[in-house]
């Protein structure tokens, strides 16, 4: 069933375009999924009909189920209301996950890029880009660094996605970088609280292609969250993917 849905989605997405008529659809599931993901990544901000959305919902829900969903209720805190978890954030069931977005806020447009922005938009489905596009059109300008926006999570197992733009570090790290990164964490926490969200999972904001040193970023993240939780009742997950990030957070949270 999953592969037949994937075939349908690919054919539909190709039919929307007039410049990809010569593309050959691969035989393998992995090849087909890579093509599907690429088509989603480059799809413009525009609506889709109900048939496509229904097929996408069924396909992505089953795909995530096969990957395995982790529920925050099954995790053990390392400090009061603070959790450390290594894994794929798109499989995490909680109130909200945080997306490290760019200032355009409509996702990563590079086909099959490994950034978290690309992963979240891919597995949330095409409605996420449309929603983000509507928010940005209404706003009328790029998202400032250190601020955040909230959207539904669509086909992800969490309830919401909170998108924040972290600082880009070119050259030496300075106090402005540190202040803006703390602002991203604080903006996400405050936005979650305003929307009644009781649990939130943070990725390692700005430490990928944005160039923020990992340890310094983790110190800011932990200190900002600890300070916020002094007066707020919320569960916070530090989600890491790489082993070196896990080691850093283990040391800071021990």
Short mmCIF file of N, CA, C and O in Angstrom, two decimals, residues 113-252:
data_model
loop_
_atom_site.label_atom_id
_atom_site.label_comp_id
_atom_site.label_asym_id
_atom_site.label_seq_id
_atom_site.Cartn_x
_atom_site.Cartn_y
_atom_site.Cartn_z
N UNK A 113 18.12 17.84 0.98
CA UNK A 113 19.15 18.34 1.89
C UNK A 113 18.95 17.71 3.26
O UNK A 113 17.83 17.40 3.66
N UNK A 114 20.05 17.52 3.99
CA UNK A 114 19.98 16.81 5.27
C UNK A 114 19.66 17.70 6.45
O UNK A 114 19.64 17.22 7.60
N UNK A 115 19.39 18.99 6.23
CA UNK A 115 19.11 19.89 7.35
C UNK A 115 17.76 19.55 7.99
O UNK A 115 16.88 18.96 7.36
N UNK A 116 17.60 19.97 9.23
CA UNK A 116 16.36 19.66 9.95
C UNK A 116 15.16 20.36 9.33
O UNK A 116 14.04 19.84 9.35
N UNK A 117 15.37 21.54 8.76
CA UNK A 117 14.29 22.28 8.10
C UNK A 117 13.72 21.44 6.96
O UNK A 117 12.49 21.34 6.79
N UNK A 118 14.59 20.84 6.18
CA UNK A 118 14.15 19.99 5.08
C UNK A 118 13.42 18.76 5.60
O UNK A 118 12.34 18.41 5.09
N UNK A 119 13.97 18.12 6.62
CA UNK A 119 13.35 16.91 7.17
C UNK A 119 11.95 17.19 7.72
O UNK A 119 11.01 16.44 7.46
N UNK A 120 11.83 18.26 8.48
CA UNK A 120 10.53 18.57 9.08
C UNK A 120 9.49 18.88 8.01
O UNK A 120 8.36 18.38 8.06
N UNK A 121 9.84 19.68 7.02
CA UNK A 121 8.88 20.00 5.96
C UNK A 121 8.54 18.76 5.13
O UNK A 121 7.39 18.59 4.71
N UNK A 122 9.52 17.89 4.90
CA UNK A 122 9.26 16.67 4.13
C UNK A 122 8.23 15.79 4.82
O UNK A 122 7.25 15.34 4.21
N UNK A 123 8.43 15.53 6.12
CA UNK A 123 7.59 14.57 6.82
C UNK A 123 6.33 15.19 7.41
O UNK A 123 5.41 14.47 7.80
N UNK A 124 6.26 16.52 7.46
CA UNK A 124 5.00 17.18 7.84
C UNK A 124 4.04 17.23 6.67
O UNK A 124 2.83 17.24 6.85
N UNK A 125 4.58 17.28 5.45
CA UNK A 125 3.75 17.35 4.25
C UNK A 125 3.67 18.76 3.68
O UNK A 125 4.07 19.74 4.31
N UNK A 126 3.11 18.85 2.49
CA UNK A 126 3.16 20.10 1.74
C UNK A 126 2.31 21.21 2.34
O UNK A 126 2.52 22.38 2.04
N UNK A 127 1.37 20.87 3.21
CA UNK A 127 0.56 21.92 3.85
C UNK A 127 1.39 22.82 4.77
O UNK A 127 1.03 23.98 5.01
N UNK A 128 2.50 22.29 5.27
CA UNK A 128 3.33 23.10 6.17
C UNK A 128 3.93 24.28 5.42
O UNK A 128 3.94 25.41 5.92
N UNK A 129 4.46 24.04 4.22
CA UNK A 129 5.02 25.15 3.44
C UNK A 129 3.94 26.18 3.10
O UNK A 129 4.18 27.39 3.15
N UNK A 130 2.76 25.69 2.76
CA UNK A 130 1.67 26.61 2.42
C UNK A 130 1.32 27.48 3.63
O UNK A 130 1.15 28.70 3.50
N UNK A 131 1.22 26.86 4.81
CA UNK A 131 0.89 27.61 6.01
C UNK A 131 1.97 28.64 6.32
O UNK A 131 1.67 29.80 6.65
N UNK A 132 3.23 28.23 6.23
CA UNK A 132 4.33 29.16 6.48
C UNK A 132 4.33 30.29 5.47
O UNK A 132 4.57 31.46 5.82
N UNK A 133 4.02 29.98 4.21
CA UNK A 133 3.95 31.00 3.18
C UNK A 133 2.85 32.02 3.47
O UNK A 133 3.04 33.22 3.25
N UNK A 134 1.72 31.54 3.95
CA UNK A 134 0.62 32.45 4.30
C UNK A 134 1.03 33.38 5.44
O UNK A 134 0.72 34.58 5.43
N UNK A 135 1.72 32.82 6.43
CA UNK A 135 2.17 33.63 7.57
C UNK A 135 3.15 34.70 7.10
O UNK A 135 3.05 35.88 7.48
N UNK A 136 4.08 34.31 6.23
CA UNK A 136 5.09 35.26 5.78
C UNK A 136 4.51 36.32 4.84
O UNK A 136 4.92 37.48 4.86
N UNK A 137 3.54 35.92 4.02
CA UNK A 137 2.90 36.90 3.14
C UNK A 137 2.17 37.95 3.98
O UNK A 137 2.22 39.16 3.68
N UNK A 138 1.50 37.51 5.02
CA UNK A 138 0.79 38.44 5.89
C UNK A 138 1.77 39.33 6.64
O UNK A 138 1.53 40.53 6.85
N UNK A 139 2.90 38.77 7.05
CA UNK A 139 3.90 39.54 7.79
C UNK A 139 4.56 40.59 6.90
O UNK A 139 4.85 41.69 7.35
N UNK A 140 4.85 40.21 5.65
CA UNK A 140 5.38 41.18 4.70
C UNK A 140 6.87 41.40 4.74
O UNK A 140 7.40 42.25 4.02
N UNK A 141 7.59 40.63 5.53
CA UNK A 141 9.05 40.75 5.59
C UNK A 141 9.62 39.46 6.16
O UNK A 141 8.91 38.64 6.74
N UNK A 142 10.93 39.28 5.99
CA UNK A 142 11.58 38.08 6.49
C UNK A 142 11.51 38.01 8.02
O UNK A 142 11.35 39.03 8.70
N UNK A 143 11.63 36.80 8.52
CA UNK A 143 11.57 36.61 9.97
C UNK A 143 12.87 37.08 10.62
O UNK A 143 13.96 36.68 10.21
N UNK A 144 12.77 37.93 11.63
CA UNK A 144 13.98 38.39 12.32
C UNK A 144 14.67 37.25 13.07
O UNK A 144 14.02 36.34 13.59
N UNK A 145 15.98 37.32 13.16
CA UNK A 145 16.73 36.34 13.94
C UNK A 145 16.34 36.43 15.42
O UNK A 145 16.20 37.52 15.97
N UNK A 146 16.14 35.28 16.03
CA UNK A 146 15.81 35.24 17.45
C UNK A 146 14.32 35.20 17.75
O UNK A 146 13.94 35.05 18.91
N UNK A 147 13.49 35.31 16.73
CA UNK A 147 12.03 35.26 16.96
C UNK A 147 11.48 33.91 16.50
O UNK A 147 12.23 33.04 16.03
N UNK A 148 10.17 33.72 16.61
CA UNK A 148 9.59 32.41 16.31
C UNK A 148 8.15 32.54 15.84
O UNK A 148 7.46 33.51 16.15
N UNK A 149 7.71 31.53 15.09
CA UNK A 149 6.33 31.41 14.63
C UNK A 149 5.85 29.98 14.90
O UNK A 149 6.64 29.04 14.92
N UNK A 150 4.54 29.81 15.06
CA UNK A 150 3.98 28.50 15.35
C UNK A 150 3.02 28.08 14.24
O UNK A 150 2.29 28.91 13.69
N UNK A 151 3.03 26.79 13.91
CA UNK A 151 2.12 26.22 12.91
C UNK A 151 1.63 24.86 13.41
O UNK A 151 2.21 24.28 14.34
N UNK A 152 0.58 24.34 12.79
CA UNK A 152 0.23 22.94 13.04
C UNK A 152 1.37 22.03 12.56
O UNK A 152 2.23 22.45 11.77
N UNK A 153 1.36 20.79 13.00
CA UNK A 153 2.40 19.84 12.60
C UNK A 153 1.98 18.94 11.45
O UNK A 153 2.79 18.20 10.91
N UNK A 154 0.70 18.96 11.10
CA UNK A 154 0.16 18.19 9.98
C UNK A 154 0.48 16.70 10.12
O UNK A 154 -0.05 16.07 11.04
N UNK A 155 1.33 16.11 9.31
CA UNK A 155 1.52 14.66 9.35
C UNK A 155 2.61 14.20 10.31
O UNK A 155 2.93 13.01 10.34
N UNK A 156 3.17 15.09 11.09
CA UNK A 156 4.11 14.70 12.13
C UNK A 156 3.35 14.20 13.36
O UNK A 156 2.21 14.61 13.59
N UNK A 157 3.96 13.38 14.20
CA UNK A 157 3.26 12.88 15.39
C UNK A 157 3.13 13.91 16.52
O UNK A 157 2.36 13.70 17.45
N UNK A 158 3.87 15.02 16.46
CA UNK A 158 3.70 16.09 17.44
C UNK A 158 2.48 16.92 17.07
O UNK A 158 1.88 16.74 16.01
N UNK A 159 2.12 17.86 17.93
CA UNK A 159 0.93 18.68 17.69
C UNK A 159 1.24 19.97 16.92
O UNK A 159 0.42 20.44 16.13
N UNK A 160 2.38 20.55 17.18
CA UNK A 160 2.75 21.82 16.56
C UNK A 160 4.22 21.81 16.16
O UNK A 160 5.02 21.03 16.68
N UNK A 161 4.55 22.72 15.25
CA UNK A 161 5.95 23.02 14.94
C UNK A 161 6.17 24.50 15.25
O UNK A 161 5.38 25.35 14.83
N UNK A 162 7.21 24.78 16.00
CA UNK A 162 7.60 26.16 16.26
C UNK A 162 8.88 26.43 15.49
O UNK A 162 9.88 25.74 15.65
N UNK A 163 8.81 27.42 14.61
CA UNK A 163 9.91 27.73 13.70
C UNK A 163 10.68 28.94 14.22
O UNK A 163 10.07 29.98 14.50
N UNK A 164 11.98 28.82 14.35
CA UNK A 164 12.78 29.95 14.80
C UNK A 164 14.01 30.12 13.92
O UNK A 164 14.52 29.14 13.37
N UNK A 165 14.45 31.35 13.77
CA UNK A 165 15.64 31.66 12.98
C UNK A 165 16.79 31.95 13.93
O UNK A 165 16.78 32.97 14.63
N UNK A 166 17.74 31.04 13.99
CA UNK A 166 18.90 31.25 14.84
C UNK A 166 19.95 32.08 14.14
O UNK A 166 19.89 32.31 12.93
N UNK A 167 20.94 32.56 14.88
CA UNK A 167 21.99 33.39 14.29
C UNK A 167 22.95 32.59 13.42
O UNK A 167 23.21 31.41 13.68
N UNK A 168 23.46 33.23 12.40
CA UNK A 168 24.50 32.66 11.54
C UNK A 168 25.85 33.19 12.01
O UNK A 168 26.04 34.39 12.15
N UNK A 169 26.78 32.28 12.28
CA UNK A 169 28.10 32.66 12.76
C UNK A 169 29.11 32.52 11.63
O UNK A 169 29.47 31.41 11.23
N UNK A 170 29.55 33.65 11.11
CA UNK A 170 30.64 33.68 10.13
C UNK A 170 31.83 34.33 10.80
O UNK A 170 31.81 35.52 11.11
N UNK A 171 32.87 33.56 11.05
CA UNK A 171 34.02 34.11 11.76
C UNK A 171 33.91 33.85 13.25
O UNK A 171 33.40 32.81 13.69
N UNK A 172 34.36 34.80 14.05
CA UNK A 172 34.43 34.61 15.49
C UNK A 172 33.06 34.78 16.14
O UNK A 172 32.27 35.63 15.75
N UNK A 173 32.82 33.96 17.16
CA UNK A 173 31.59 34.06 17.94
C UNK A 173 31.65 35.32 18.80
O UNK A 173 32.68 35.63 19.41
N UNK A 174 30.55 36.06 18.86
CA UNK A 174 30.52 37.27 19.68
C UNK A 174 29.26 37.31 20.55
O UNK A 174 28.40 36.44 20.47
N UNK A 175 29.16 38.36 21.36
CA UNK A 175 28.04 38.46 22.30
C UNK A 175 26.70 38.62 21.59
O UNK A 175 25.67 38.16 22.09
N UNK A 176 26.69 39.26 20.43
CA UNK A 176 25.44 39.39 19.69
C UNK A 176 24.93 38.02 19.26
O UNK A 176 23.73 37.74 19.36
N UNK A 177 25.84 37.16 18.78
CA UNK A 177 25.44 35.79 18.42
C UNK A 177 24.81 35.08 19.62
O UNK A 177 23.78 34.43 19.51
N UNK A 178 25.47 35.20 20.77
CA UNK A 178 24.98 34.53 21.98
C UNK A 178 23.61 35.07 22.38
O UNK A 178 22.71 34.30 22.75
N UNK A 179 23.45 36.37 22.31
CA UNK A 179 22.18 36.99 22.71
C UNK A 179 21.05 36.56 21.76
O UNK A 179 19.93 36.27 22.21
N UNK A 180 21.34 36.50 20.47
CA UNK A 180 20.31 36.11 19.51
C UNK A 180 19.93 34.63 19.66
O UNK A 180 18.76 34.28 19.52
N UNK A 181 20.91 33.78 19.95
CA UNK A 181 20.58 32.36 20.14
C UNK A 181 19.72 32.17 21.38
O UNK A 181 18.73 31.43 21.35
N UNK A 182 20.08 32.85 22.46
CA UNK A 182 19.24 32.78 23.66
C UNK A 182 17.84 33.30 23.35
O UNK A 182 16.84 32.76 23.85
N UNK A 183 17.75 34.32 22.50
CA UNK A 183 16.46 34.86 22.11
C UNK A 183 15.62 33.84 21.36
O UNK A 183 14.39 33.78 21.53
N UNK A 184 16.25 33.02 20.52
CA UNK A 184 15.52 31.98 19.80
C UNK A 184 14.89 30.98 20.78
O UNK A 184 13.72 30.62 20.66
N UNK A 185 15.69 30.53 21.74
CA UNK A 185 15.17 29.57 22.72
C UNK A 185 14.05 30.20 23.55
O UNK A 185 13.00 29.59 23.77
N UNK A 186 14.27 31.42 23.98
CA UNK A 186 13.26 32.09 24.81
C UNK A 186 11.98 32.34 24.02
O UNK A 186 10.87 32.15 24.53
N UNK A 187 12.11 32.76 22.76
CA UNK A 187 10.93 33.02 21.92
C UNK A 187 10.10 31.76 21.75
O UNK A 187 8.86 31.79 21.80
N UNK A 188 10.78 30.63 21.52
CA UNK A 188 10.06 29.36 21.35
C UNK A 188 9.34 28.96 22.63
O UNK A 188 8.18 28.52 22.60
N UNK A 189 10.00 29.09 23.76
CA UNK A 189 9.39 28.72 25.04
C UNK A 189 8.19 29.61 25.35
O UNK A 189 7.13 29.13 25.78
N UNK A 190 8.33 30.89 25.13
CA UNK A 190 7.23 31.82 25.41
C UNK A 190 6.05 31.58 24.47
O UNK A 190 4.89 31.62 24.89
N UNK A 191 6.34 31.30 23.20
CA UNK A 191 5.28 31.03 22.23
C UNK A 191 4.54 29.74 22.59
O UNK A 191 3.32 29.65 22.47
N UNK A 192 5.29 28.74 23.03
CA UNK A 192 4.67 27.49 23.47
C UNK A 192 3.75 27.74 24.67
O UNK A 192 2.61 27.25 24.71
N UNK A 193 4.22 28.49 25.63
CA UNK A 193 3.42 28.79 26.82
C UNK A 193 2.16 29.56 26.46
O UNK A 193 1.06 29.28 26.97
N UNK A 194 2.28 30.52 25.55
CA UNK A 194 1.12 31.32 25.12
C UNK A 194 0.06 30.46 24.47
O UNK A 194 -1.14 30.78 24.53
N UNK A 195 0.48 29.35 23.85
CA UNK A 195 -0.46 28.47 23.16
C UNK A 195 -0.84 27.23 23.97
O UNK A 195 -1.42 26.29 23.42
N UNK A 196 -0.53 27.25 25.24
CA UNK A 196 -0.94 26.16 26.12
C UNK A 196 -0.22 24.85 25.88
O UNK A 196 -0.71 23.77 26.25
N UNK A 197 0.95 24.90 25.27
CA UNK A 197 1.73 23.69 24.96
C UNK A 197 2.50 23.27 26.20
O UNK A 197 3.20 24.07 26.82
N UNK A 198 2.38 22.01 26.56
CA UNK A 198 2.97 21.51 27.80
C UNK A 198 4.30 20.80 27.61
O UNK A 198 4.98 20.47 28.60
N UNK A 199 4.69 20.53 26.37
CA UNK A 199 6.00 19.89 26.14
C UNK A 199 6.56 20.36 24.81
O UNK A 199 5.82 20.52 23.83
N UNK A 200 7.87 20.57 24.77
CA UNK A 200 8.52 21.10 23.58
C UNK A 200 9.88 20.43 23.41
O UNK A 200 10.58 20.19 24.40
N UNK A 201 10.23 20.11 22.19
CA UNK A 201 11.51 19.48 21.88
C UNK A 201 12.35 20.42 21.04
O UNK A 201 11.92 20.88 19.98
N UNK A 202 13.54 20.70 21.52
CA UNK A 202 14.48 21.56 20.79
C UNK A 202 15.51 20.75 20.04
O UNK A 202 16.11 19.83 20.60
N UNK A 203 15.74 21.11 18.79
CA UNK A 203 16.92 20.63 18.08
C UNK A 203 18.09 21.52 18.50
O UNK A 203 17.94 22.45 19.30
N UNK A 204 19.26 21.25 17.96
CA UNK A 204 20.45 22.05 18.28
C UNK A 204 20.49 23.26 17.34
O UNK A 204 21.16 23.24 16.30
N UNK A 205 19.77 24.30 17.71
CA UNK A 205 19.57 25.47 16.85
C UNK A 205 20.90 26.12 16.47
O UNK A 205 21.76 26.35 17.33
N UNK A 206 21.06 26.39 15.18
CA UNK A 206 22.19 27.15 14.62
C UNK A 206 23.51 26.39 14.57
O UNK A 206 24.51 26.95 14.09
N UNK A 207 23.57 25.14 15.04
CA UNK A 207 24.87 24.46 15.10
C UNK A 207 25.23 23.72 13.83
O UNK A 207 26.34 23.19 13.72
N UNK A 208 24.32 23.66 12.87
CA UNK A 208 24.62 22.99 11.60
C UNK A 208 25.29 23.95 10.64
O UNK A 208 26.37 24.49 10.90
N UNK A 209 24.64 24.18 9.51
CA UNK A 209 25.20 25.05 8.48
C UNK A 209 25.29 26.50 8.94
O UNK A 209 26.00 27.31 8.34
N UNK A 210 24.59 26.86 10.02
CA UNK A 210 24.66 28.24 10.54
C UNK A 210 25.93 28.49 11.34
O UNK A 210 26.22 29.64 11.68
N UNK A 211 26.69 27.45 11.67
CA UNK A 211 28.04 27.62 12.16
C UNK A 211 28.25 27.96 13.62
O UNK A 211 29.36 28.31 14.03
N UNK A 212 27.21 27.88 14.45
CA UNK A 212 27.39 28.20 15.87
C UNK A 212 28.13 27.04 16.55
O UNK A 212 27.71 25.89 16.41
N UNK A 213 29.21 27.31 17.28
CA UNK A 213 29.95 26.22 17.95
C UNK A 213 29.03 25.41 18.87
O UNK A 213 28.24 25.96 19.63
N UNK A 214 29.16 24.10 18.80
CA UNK A 214 28.21 23.21 19.46
C UNK A 214 28.17 23.38 20.98
O UNK A 214 27.09 23.46 21.57
N UNK A 215 29.31 23.38 21.61
CA UNK A 215 29.32 23.45 23.07
C UNK A 215 28.76 24.77 23.57
O UNK A 215 27.96 24.80 24.50
N UNK A 216 29.21 25.87 22.96
CA UNK A 216 28.71 27.19 23.36
C UNK A 216 27.20 27.28 23.18
O UNK A 216 26.48 27.85 24.00
N UNK A 217 26.69 26.70 22.08
CA UNK A 217 25.24 26.71 21.83
C UNK A 217 24.50 25.90 22.88
O UNK A 217 23.43 26.29 23.36
N UNK A 218 25.06 24.76 23.26
CA UNK A 218 24.41 23.91 24.26
C UNK A 218 24.36 24.59 25.63
O UNK A 218 23.36 24.49 26.35
N UNK A 219 25.42 25.29 26.00
CA UNK A 219 25.44 26.02 27.27
C UNK A 219 24.32 27.06 27.29
O UNK A 219 23.59 27.19 28.29
N UNK A 220 24.18 27.80 26.20
CA UNK A 220 23.12 28.82 26.10
C UNK A 220 21.74 28.16 26.18
O UNK A 220 20.84 28.64 26.88
N UNK A 221 21.58 27.05 25.46
CA UNK A 221 20.29 26.35 25.45
C UNK A 221 19.90 25.89 26.85
O UNK A 221 18.78 26.12 27.32
N UNK A 222 20.82 25.23 27.53
CA UNK A 222 20.53 24.69 28.86
C UNK A 222 20.25 25.81 29.85
O UNK A 222 19.28 25.75 30.63
N UNK A 223 21.07 26.85 29.83
CA UNK A 223 20.87 27.95 30.78
C UNK A 223 19.54 28.67 30.54
O UNK A 223 18.84 29.04 31.49
N UNK A 224 19.19 28.88 29.26
CA UNK A 224 17.94 29.58 28.95
C UNK A 224 16.73 28.75 29.38
O UNK A 224 15.77 29.28 29.94
N UNK A 225 16.78 27.45 29.13
CA UNK A 225 15.67 26.58 29.52
C UNK A 225 15.55 26.49 31.03
O UNK A 225 14.44 26.59 31.59
N UNK A 226 16.66 26.31 31.72
CA UNK A 226 16.61 26.23 33.18
C UNK A 226 16.02 27.51 33.78
O UNK A 226 15.21 27.46 34.71
N UNK A 227 16.42 28.64 33.24
CA UNK A 227 15.91 29.92 33.74
C UNK A 227 14.41 30.04 33.50
O UNK A 227 13.65 30.48 34.38
N UNK A 228 13.96 29.62 32.32
CA UNK A 228 12.53 29.69 31.98
C UNK A 228 11.71 28.78 32.89
O UNK A 228 10.61 29.16 33.34
N UNK A 229 12.21 27.60 33.19
CA UNK A 229 11.46 26.63 33.98
C UNK A 229 11.37 27.00 35.45
O UNK A 229 10.62 26.35 36.20
N UNK A 230 12.08 28.02 35.87
CA UNK A 230 11.94 28.48 37.25
C UNK A 230 10.53 29.01 37.52
O UNK A 230 10.05 28.96 38.65
N UNK A 231 9.89 29.51 36.46
CA UNK A 231 8.56 30.12 36.64
C UNK A 231 7.51 29.52 35.70
O UNK A 231 6.41 30.05 35.59
N UNK A 232 7.84 28.43 35.02
CA UNK A 232 6.90 27.83 34.05
C UNK A 232 6.83 26.33 34.26
O UNK A 232 7.81 25.69 34.63
N UNK A 233 5.66 25.77 33.99
CA UNK A 233 5.45 24.33 34.09
C UNK A 233 5.39 23.76 32.67
O UNK A 233 4.35 23.81 32.01
N UNK A 234 6.51 23.27 32.20
CA UNK A 234 6.60 22.74 30.85
C UNK A 234 7.69 21.67 30.80
O UNK A 234 8.70 21.78 31.51
N UNK A 235 7.48 20.64 30.00
CA UNK A 235 8.51 19.63 29.79
C UNK A 235 9.33 20.01 28.55
O UNK A 235 8.76 20.33 27.51
N UNK A 236 10.64 19.97 28.70
CA UNK A 236 11.54 20.38 27.62
C UNK A 236 12.47 19.24 27.27
O UNK A 236 13.15 18.68 28.14
N UNK A 237 12.49 18.90 25.99
CA UNK A 237 13.37 17.85 25.50
C UNK A 237 14.50 18.48 24.70
O UNK A 237 14.26 19.28 23.78
N UNK A 238 15.74 18.15 25.03
CA UNK A 238 16.86 18.49 24.17
C UNK A 238 17.07 17.30 23.24
O UNK A 238 17.47 16.22 23.68
N UNK A 239 16.75 17.51 21.99
CA UNK A 239 16.88 16.45 20.98
C UNK A 239 18.23 16.59 20.27
O UNK A 239 18.55 17.66 19.75
N UNK A 240 18.99 15.53 20.27
CA UNK A 240 20.27 15.52 19.55
C UNK A 240 20.26 14.38 18.55
O UNK A 240 19.54 13.39 18.72
N UNK A 241 21.06 14.52 17.52
CA UNK A 241 21.18 13.47 16.52
C UNK A 241 22.59 12.89 16.51
O UNK A 241 22.79 11.71 16.42
N UNK A 242 23.58 13.77 16.64
CA UNK A 242 24.98 13.35 16.59
C UNK A 242 25.48 12.93 17.97
O UNK A 242 25.04 13.45 18.99
N UNK A 243 26.46 12.02 17.98
CA UNK A 243 27.00 11.53 19.24
C UNK A 243 27.74 12.62 20.00
O UNK A 243 27.65 12.70 21.24
N UNK A 244 28.46 13.50 19.28
CA UNK A 244 29.20 14.55 19.99
C UNK A 244 28.25 15.52 20.69
O UNK A 244 28.54 16.01 21.80
N UNK A 245 27.10 15.81 20.09
CA UNK A 245 26.11 16.65 20.77
C UNK A 245 25.55 15.94 22.00
O UNK A 245 25.34 16.56 23.05
N UNK A 246 25.30 14.66 21.88
CA UNK A 246 24.81 13.89 23.02
C UNK A 246 25.80 13.96 24.18
O UNK A 246 25.41 14.17 25.33
N UNK A 247 27.08 13.80 23.89
CA UNK A 247 28.11 13.85 24.93
C UNK A 247 28.14 15.22 25.60
O UNK A 247 28.30 15.31 26.83
N UNK A 248 28.01 16.28 24.82
CA UNK A 248 28.03 17.64 25.37
C UNK A 248 26.86 17.85 26.32
O UNK A 248 27.03 18.33 27.45
N UNK A 249 25.66 17.48 25.89
CA UNK A 249 24.47 17.68 26.73
C UNK A 249 24.50 16.78 27.96
O UNK A 249 24.05 17.18 29.05
N UNK A 250 25.04 15.58 27.83
CA UNK A 250 25.16 14.71 29.00
C UNK A 250 26.03 15.36 30.06
O UNK A 250 25.74 15.31 31.25
N UNK A 251 27.11 15.97 29.62
CA UNK A 251 28.02 16.64 30.56
C UNK A 251 27.33 17.84 31.23
O UNK A 251 27.43 18.03 32.44
N UNK A 252 26.61 18.63 30.43
CA UNK A 252 25.97 19.83 30.97
C UNK A 252 24.80 19.51 31.88
O UNK A 252 24.50 20.28 32.81
#
